[in-house]
mmCIF file of C-alpha atoms in Angstrom:
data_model
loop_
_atom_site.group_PDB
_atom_site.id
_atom_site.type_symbol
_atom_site.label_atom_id
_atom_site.label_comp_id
_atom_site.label_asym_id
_atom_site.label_seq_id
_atom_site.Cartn_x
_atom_site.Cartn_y
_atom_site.Cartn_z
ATOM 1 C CA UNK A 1 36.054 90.181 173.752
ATOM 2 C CA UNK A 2 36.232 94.115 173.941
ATOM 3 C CA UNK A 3 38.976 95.422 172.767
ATOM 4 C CA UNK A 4 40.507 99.162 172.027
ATOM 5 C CA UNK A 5 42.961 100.356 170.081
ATOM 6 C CA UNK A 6 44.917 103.504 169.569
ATOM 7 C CA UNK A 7 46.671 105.525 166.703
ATOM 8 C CA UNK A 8 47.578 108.436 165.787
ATOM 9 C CA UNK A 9 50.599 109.249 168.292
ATOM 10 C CA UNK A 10 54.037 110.503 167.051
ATOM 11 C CA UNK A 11 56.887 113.353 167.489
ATOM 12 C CA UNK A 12 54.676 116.634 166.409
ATOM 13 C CA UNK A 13 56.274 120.462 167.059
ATOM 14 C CA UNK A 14 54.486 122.476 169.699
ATOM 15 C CA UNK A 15 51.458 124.373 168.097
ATOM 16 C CA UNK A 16 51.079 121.379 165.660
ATOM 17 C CA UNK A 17 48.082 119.350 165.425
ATOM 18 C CA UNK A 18 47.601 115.631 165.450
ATOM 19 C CA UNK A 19 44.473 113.243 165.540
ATOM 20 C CA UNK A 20 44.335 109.887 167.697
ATOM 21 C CA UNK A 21 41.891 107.460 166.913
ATOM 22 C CA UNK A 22 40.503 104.540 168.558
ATOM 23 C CA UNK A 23 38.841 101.929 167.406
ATOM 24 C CA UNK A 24 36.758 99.891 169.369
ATOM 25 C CA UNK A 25 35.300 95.924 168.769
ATOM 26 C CA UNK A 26 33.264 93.007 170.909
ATOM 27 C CA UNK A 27 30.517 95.285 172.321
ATOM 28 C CA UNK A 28 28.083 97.452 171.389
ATOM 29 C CA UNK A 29 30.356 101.040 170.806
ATOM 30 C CA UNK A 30 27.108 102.989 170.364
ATOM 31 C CA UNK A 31 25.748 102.407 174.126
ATOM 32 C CA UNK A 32 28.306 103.466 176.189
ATOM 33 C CA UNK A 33 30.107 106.900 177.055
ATOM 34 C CA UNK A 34 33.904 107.257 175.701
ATOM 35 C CA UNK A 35 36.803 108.371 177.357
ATOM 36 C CA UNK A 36 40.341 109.787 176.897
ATOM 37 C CA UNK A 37 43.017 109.657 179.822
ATOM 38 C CA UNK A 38 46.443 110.616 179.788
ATOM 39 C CA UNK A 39 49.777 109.968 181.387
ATOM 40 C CA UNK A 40 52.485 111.945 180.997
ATOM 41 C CA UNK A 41 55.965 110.442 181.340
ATOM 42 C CA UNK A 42 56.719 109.102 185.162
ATOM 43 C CA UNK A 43 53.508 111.018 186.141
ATOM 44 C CA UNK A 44 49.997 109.794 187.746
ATOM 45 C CA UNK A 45 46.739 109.460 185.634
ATOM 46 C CA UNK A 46 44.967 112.326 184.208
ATOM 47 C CA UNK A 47 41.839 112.246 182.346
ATOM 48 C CA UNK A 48 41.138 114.425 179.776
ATOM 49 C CA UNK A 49 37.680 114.333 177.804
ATOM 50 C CA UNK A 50 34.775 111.982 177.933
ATOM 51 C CA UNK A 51 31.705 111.818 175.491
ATOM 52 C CA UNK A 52 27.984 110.630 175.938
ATOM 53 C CA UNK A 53 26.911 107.729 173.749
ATOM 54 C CA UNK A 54 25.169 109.460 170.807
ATOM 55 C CA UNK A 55 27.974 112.500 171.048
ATOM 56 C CA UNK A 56 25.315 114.954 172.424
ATOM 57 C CA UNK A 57 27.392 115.894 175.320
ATOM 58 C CA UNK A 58 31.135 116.225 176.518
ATOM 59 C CA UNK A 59 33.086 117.238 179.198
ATOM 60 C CA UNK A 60 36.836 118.184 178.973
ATOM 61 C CA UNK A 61 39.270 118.997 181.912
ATOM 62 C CA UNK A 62 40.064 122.471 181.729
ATOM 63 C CA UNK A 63 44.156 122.606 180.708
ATOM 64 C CA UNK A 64 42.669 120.931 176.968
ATOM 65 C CA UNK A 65 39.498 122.885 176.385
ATOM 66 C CA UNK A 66 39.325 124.898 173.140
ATOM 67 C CA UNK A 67 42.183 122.975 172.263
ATOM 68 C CA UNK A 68 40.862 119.147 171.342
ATOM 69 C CA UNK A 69 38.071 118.143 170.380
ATOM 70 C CA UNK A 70 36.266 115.105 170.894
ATOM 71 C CA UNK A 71 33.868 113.008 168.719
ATOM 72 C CA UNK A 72 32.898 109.322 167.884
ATOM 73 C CA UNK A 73 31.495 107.860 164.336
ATOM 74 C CA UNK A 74 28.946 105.042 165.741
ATOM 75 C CA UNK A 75 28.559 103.519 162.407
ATOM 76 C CA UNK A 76 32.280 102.997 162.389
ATOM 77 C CA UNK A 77 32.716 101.658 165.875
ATOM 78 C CA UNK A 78 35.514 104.617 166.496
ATOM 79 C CA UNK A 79 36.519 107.797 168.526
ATOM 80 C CA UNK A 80 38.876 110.478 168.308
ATOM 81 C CA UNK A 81 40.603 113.406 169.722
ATOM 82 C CA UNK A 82 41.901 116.210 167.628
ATOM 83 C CA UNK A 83 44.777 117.826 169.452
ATOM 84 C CA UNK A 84 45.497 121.578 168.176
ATOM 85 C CA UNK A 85 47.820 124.117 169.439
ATOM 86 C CA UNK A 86 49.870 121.183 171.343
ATOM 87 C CA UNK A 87 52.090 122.022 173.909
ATOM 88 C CA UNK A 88 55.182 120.561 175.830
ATOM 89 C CA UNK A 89 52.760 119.534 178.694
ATOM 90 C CA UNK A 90 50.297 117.304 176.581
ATOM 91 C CA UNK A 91 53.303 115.212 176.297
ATOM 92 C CA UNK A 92 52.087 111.961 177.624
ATOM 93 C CA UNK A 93 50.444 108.251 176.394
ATOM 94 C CA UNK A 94 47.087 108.588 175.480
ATOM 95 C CA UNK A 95 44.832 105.862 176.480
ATOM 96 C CA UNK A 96 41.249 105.560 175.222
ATOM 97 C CA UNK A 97 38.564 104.028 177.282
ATOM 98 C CA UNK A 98 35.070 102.859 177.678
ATOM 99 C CA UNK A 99 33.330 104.792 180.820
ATOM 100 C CA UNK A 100 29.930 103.160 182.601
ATOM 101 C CA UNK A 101 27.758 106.027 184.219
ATOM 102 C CA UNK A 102 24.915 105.893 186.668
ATOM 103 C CA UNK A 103 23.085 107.313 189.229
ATOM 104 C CA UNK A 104 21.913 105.478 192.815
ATOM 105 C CA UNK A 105 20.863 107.368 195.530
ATOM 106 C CA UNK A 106 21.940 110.739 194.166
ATOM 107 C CA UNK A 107 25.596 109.251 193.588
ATOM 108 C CA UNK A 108 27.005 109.833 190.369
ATOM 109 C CA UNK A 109 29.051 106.109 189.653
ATOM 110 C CA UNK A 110 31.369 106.816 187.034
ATOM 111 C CA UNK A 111 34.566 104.453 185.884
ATOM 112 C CA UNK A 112 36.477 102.743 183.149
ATOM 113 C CA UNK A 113 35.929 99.191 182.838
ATOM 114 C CA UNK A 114 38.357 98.831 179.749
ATOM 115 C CA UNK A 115 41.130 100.116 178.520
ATOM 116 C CA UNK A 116 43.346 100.482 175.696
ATOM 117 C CA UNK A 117 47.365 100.204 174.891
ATOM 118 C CA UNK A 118 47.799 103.553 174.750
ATOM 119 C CA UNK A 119 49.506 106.136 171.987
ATOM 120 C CA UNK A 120 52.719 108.044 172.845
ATOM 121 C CA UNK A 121 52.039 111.674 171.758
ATOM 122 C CA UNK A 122 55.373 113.562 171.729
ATOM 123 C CA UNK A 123 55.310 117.405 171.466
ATOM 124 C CA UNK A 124 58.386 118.575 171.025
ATOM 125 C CA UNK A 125 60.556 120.838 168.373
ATOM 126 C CA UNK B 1 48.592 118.601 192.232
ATOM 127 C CA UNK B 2 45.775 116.235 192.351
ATOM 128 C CA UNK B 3 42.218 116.728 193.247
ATOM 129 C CA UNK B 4 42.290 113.065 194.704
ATOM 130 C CA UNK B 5 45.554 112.952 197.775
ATOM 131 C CA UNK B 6 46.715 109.317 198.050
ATOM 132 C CA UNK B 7 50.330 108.116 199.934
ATOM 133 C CA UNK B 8 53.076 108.274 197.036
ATOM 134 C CA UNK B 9 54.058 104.606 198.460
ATOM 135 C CA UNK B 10 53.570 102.029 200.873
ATOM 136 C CA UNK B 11 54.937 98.351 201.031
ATOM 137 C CA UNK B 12 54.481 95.034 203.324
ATOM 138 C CA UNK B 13 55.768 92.104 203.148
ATOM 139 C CA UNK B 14 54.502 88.793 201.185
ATOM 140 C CA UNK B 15 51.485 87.618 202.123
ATOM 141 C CA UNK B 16 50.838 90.455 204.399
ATOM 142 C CA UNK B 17 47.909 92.584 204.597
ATOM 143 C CA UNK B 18 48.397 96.791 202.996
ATOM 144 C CA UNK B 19 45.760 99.507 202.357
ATOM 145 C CA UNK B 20 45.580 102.441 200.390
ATOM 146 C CA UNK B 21 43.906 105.536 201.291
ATOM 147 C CA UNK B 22 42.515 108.104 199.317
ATOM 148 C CA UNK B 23 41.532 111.454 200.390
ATOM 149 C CA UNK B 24 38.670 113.890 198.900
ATOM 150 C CA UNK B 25 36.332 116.559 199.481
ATOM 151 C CA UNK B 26 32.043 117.011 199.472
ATOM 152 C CA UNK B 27 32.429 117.593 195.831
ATOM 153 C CA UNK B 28 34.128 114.299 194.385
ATOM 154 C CA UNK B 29 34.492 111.262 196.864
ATOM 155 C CA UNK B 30 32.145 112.433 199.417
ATOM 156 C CA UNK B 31 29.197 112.364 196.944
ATOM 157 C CA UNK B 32 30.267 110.111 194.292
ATOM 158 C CA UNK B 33 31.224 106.493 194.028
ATOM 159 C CA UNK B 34 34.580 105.404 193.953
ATOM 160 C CA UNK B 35 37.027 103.262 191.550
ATOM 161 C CA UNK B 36 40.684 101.948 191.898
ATOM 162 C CA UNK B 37 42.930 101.106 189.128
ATOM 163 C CA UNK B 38 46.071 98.731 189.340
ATOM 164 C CA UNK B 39 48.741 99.631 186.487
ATOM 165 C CA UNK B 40 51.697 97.266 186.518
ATOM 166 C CA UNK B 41 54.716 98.296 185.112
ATOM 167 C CA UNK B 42 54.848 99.211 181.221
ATOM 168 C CA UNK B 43 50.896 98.100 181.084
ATOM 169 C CA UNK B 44 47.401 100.013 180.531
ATOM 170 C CA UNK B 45 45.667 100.486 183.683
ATOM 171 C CA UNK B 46 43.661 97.890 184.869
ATOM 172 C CA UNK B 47 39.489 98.506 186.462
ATOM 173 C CA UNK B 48 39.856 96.636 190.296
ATOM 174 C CA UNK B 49 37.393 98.240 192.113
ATOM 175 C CA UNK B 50 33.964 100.061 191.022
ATOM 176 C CA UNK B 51 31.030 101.835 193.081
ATOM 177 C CA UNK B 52 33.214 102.233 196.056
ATOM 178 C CA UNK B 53 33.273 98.583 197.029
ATOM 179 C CA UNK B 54 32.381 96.369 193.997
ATOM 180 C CA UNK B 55 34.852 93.704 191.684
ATOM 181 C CA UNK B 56 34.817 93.259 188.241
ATOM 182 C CA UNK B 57 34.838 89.892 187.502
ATOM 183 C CA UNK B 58 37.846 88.019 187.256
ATOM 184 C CA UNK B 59 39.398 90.069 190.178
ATOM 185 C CA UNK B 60 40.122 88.294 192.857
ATOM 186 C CA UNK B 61 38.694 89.001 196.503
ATOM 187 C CA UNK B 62 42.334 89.671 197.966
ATOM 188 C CA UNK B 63 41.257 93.185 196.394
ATOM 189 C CA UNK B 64 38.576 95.041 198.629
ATOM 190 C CA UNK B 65 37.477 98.701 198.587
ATOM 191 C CA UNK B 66 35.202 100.703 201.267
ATOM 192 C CA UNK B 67 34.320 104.272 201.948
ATOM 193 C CA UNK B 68 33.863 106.603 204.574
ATOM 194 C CA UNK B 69 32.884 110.354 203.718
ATOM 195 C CA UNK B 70 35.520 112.158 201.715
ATOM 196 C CA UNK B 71 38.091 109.007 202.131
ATOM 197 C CA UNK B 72 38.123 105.566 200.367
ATOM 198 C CA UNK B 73 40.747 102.660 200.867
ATOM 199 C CA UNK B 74 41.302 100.143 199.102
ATOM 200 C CA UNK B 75 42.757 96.875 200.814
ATOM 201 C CA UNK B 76 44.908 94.144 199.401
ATOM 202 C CA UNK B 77 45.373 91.247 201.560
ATOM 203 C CA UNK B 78 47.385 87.856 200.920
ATOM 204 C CA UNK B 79 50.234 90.171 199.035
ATOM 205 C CA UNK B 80 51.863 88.849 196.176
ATOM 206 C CA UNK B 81 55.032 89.567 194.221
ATOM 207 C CA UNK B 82 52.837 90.255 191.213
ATOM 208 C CA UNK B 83 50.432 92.624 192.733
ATOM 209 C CA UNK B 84 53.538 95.172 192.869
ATOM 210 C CA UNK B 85 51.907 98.017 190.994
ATOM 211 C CA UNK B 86 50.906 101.472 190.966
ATOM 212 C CA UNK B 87 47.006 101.671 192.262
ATOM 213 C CA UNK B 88 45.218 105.309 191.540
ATOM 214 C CA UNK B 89 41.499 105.769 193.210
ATOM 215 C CA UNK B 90 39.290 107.846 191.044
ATOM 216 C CA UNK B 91 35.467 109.399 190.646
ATOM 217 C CA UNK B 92 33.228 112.286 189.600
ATOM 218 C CA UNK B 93 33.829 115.925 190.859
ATOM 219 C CA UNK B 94 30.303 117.450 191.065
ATOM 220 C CA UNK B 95 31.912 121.064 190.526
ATOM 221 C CA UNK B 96 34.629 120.475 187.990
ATOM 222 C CA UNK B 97 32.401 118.025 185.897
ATOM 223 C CA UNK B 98 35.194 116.028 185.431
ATOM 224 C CA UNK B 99 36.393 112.791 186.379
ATOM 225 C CA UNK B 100 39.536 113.031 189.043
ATOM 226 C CA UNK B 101 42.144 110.828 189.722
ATOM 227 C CA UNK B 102 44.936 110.620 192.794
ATOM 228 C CA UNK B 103 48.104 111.004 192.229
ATOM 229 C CA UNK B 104 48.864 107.064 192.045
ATOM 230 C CA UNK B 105 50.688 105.120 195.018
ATOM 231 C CA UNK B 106 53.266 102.856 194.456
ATOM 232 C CA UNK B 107 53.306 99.056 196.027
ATOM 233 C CA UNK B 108 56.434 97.667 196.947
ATOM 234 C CA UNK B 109 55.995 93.866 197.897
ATOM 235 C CA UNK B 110 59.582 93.649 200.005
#
């Protein structure tokens, strides 16, 4: 059974820094892409950073870039976002996710098939 | 505001038919394949649809997704109680490299 689970989230001060984690069990971790999404409070989906199987590549939506970071440990089945310079707007739960990617017919097919619980990141003073 | 435009809400009655559209440009839907989420209340979002039209196993074929250049729908017939939700369609943006969402449209089973 694949499962996901989140840490890390708590109350942190805006331009504080936390790390969420997420570790990841009943598949292979090192053969699929990773992803981070985000909900803030009330509000729609919004997904944040995503990372190729052997961590070669990333993407990040714009409002985070230079500002987390993220990475995965293979051996250790886990990934992670490091969250600097937090704002009052990265207030949201933090889900992570496992992404499937291909290409047919010159369409990019791109989605989460699982999901995690989520982690409640608070930025706040 | 999103990337993706969906209705904020729509409802129907039990065991009535409802879609859900959701509006793109050339750059995301109209070149991309397309996925819809259901999140009930309090949960994670939940993978209902994939590749515009497809369902993960387990989901049940009440649950039906098509596409038609830079819109998608997704279709729930036979409503339910239960399938009160929020559904949010979602793909690839070939110019923002990033994955886009809509803003999420609430289903009211009356």
């Amino acid at each position: 059974e694949v499962q996901l689970v989140e840490s890390g989230g708590g109350l942190v001060q805006p331009g504080g820094s936390l790390r969420l984690s997420c570790a990841a069990s009943g598949f292979t971790f090192s053969s699929y892409w990773m992803t981070w999404v985000r909900q803030a409070p009330g509000k729609g989906l919004e997904w944040v950073a995503n990372i190729r199987h052997d961590g070669g590549t990333k993407y990040y939506v714009d409002s985070v870039k230079g500002r987390f970071t993220i990475s995965r440990d293979n051996d250790k089945n886990s990934l992670s976002l490091q969250m600097n310079s937090l704002r009052a707007e990265d207030t949201a739960v933090y889900y992570c996710a496992r992404e499937l990617w291909g290409k047919y017919s010159d369409f990019w097919s791109g989605y989460s098939d699982y999901w995690g619980q989520g982690t409640l990141v608070t930025v706040s003073s | 505001q999103s990337v993706l435009t969906q209705p904020p809400s729509v409802s129907a009655a039990p065991g009535q038919k409802v879609t859900i559209s959701c509006s793109g440009s050339s750059s995301n839907i109209g070149n991309n394949y397309v996925s819809w989420y259901q999140q009930l209340p309090g949960t994670a979002p939940k993978l209902l649809i994939y590749d515009n039209n497809k369902r993960p196993s387990g989901i049940p074929d009440r649950f039906s997704g098509s596409k038609s250049g830079t819109s998608a729908t997704l279709g729930i017939t036979g409503l339910q109680t239960g399938d009160e939700a929020d559904y949010y369609c979602g793909t690839w943006d070939s110019s923002l490299n990033i994955v886009v969402f809509g803003g999420g449209t609430k289903l009211t089973v009356l």
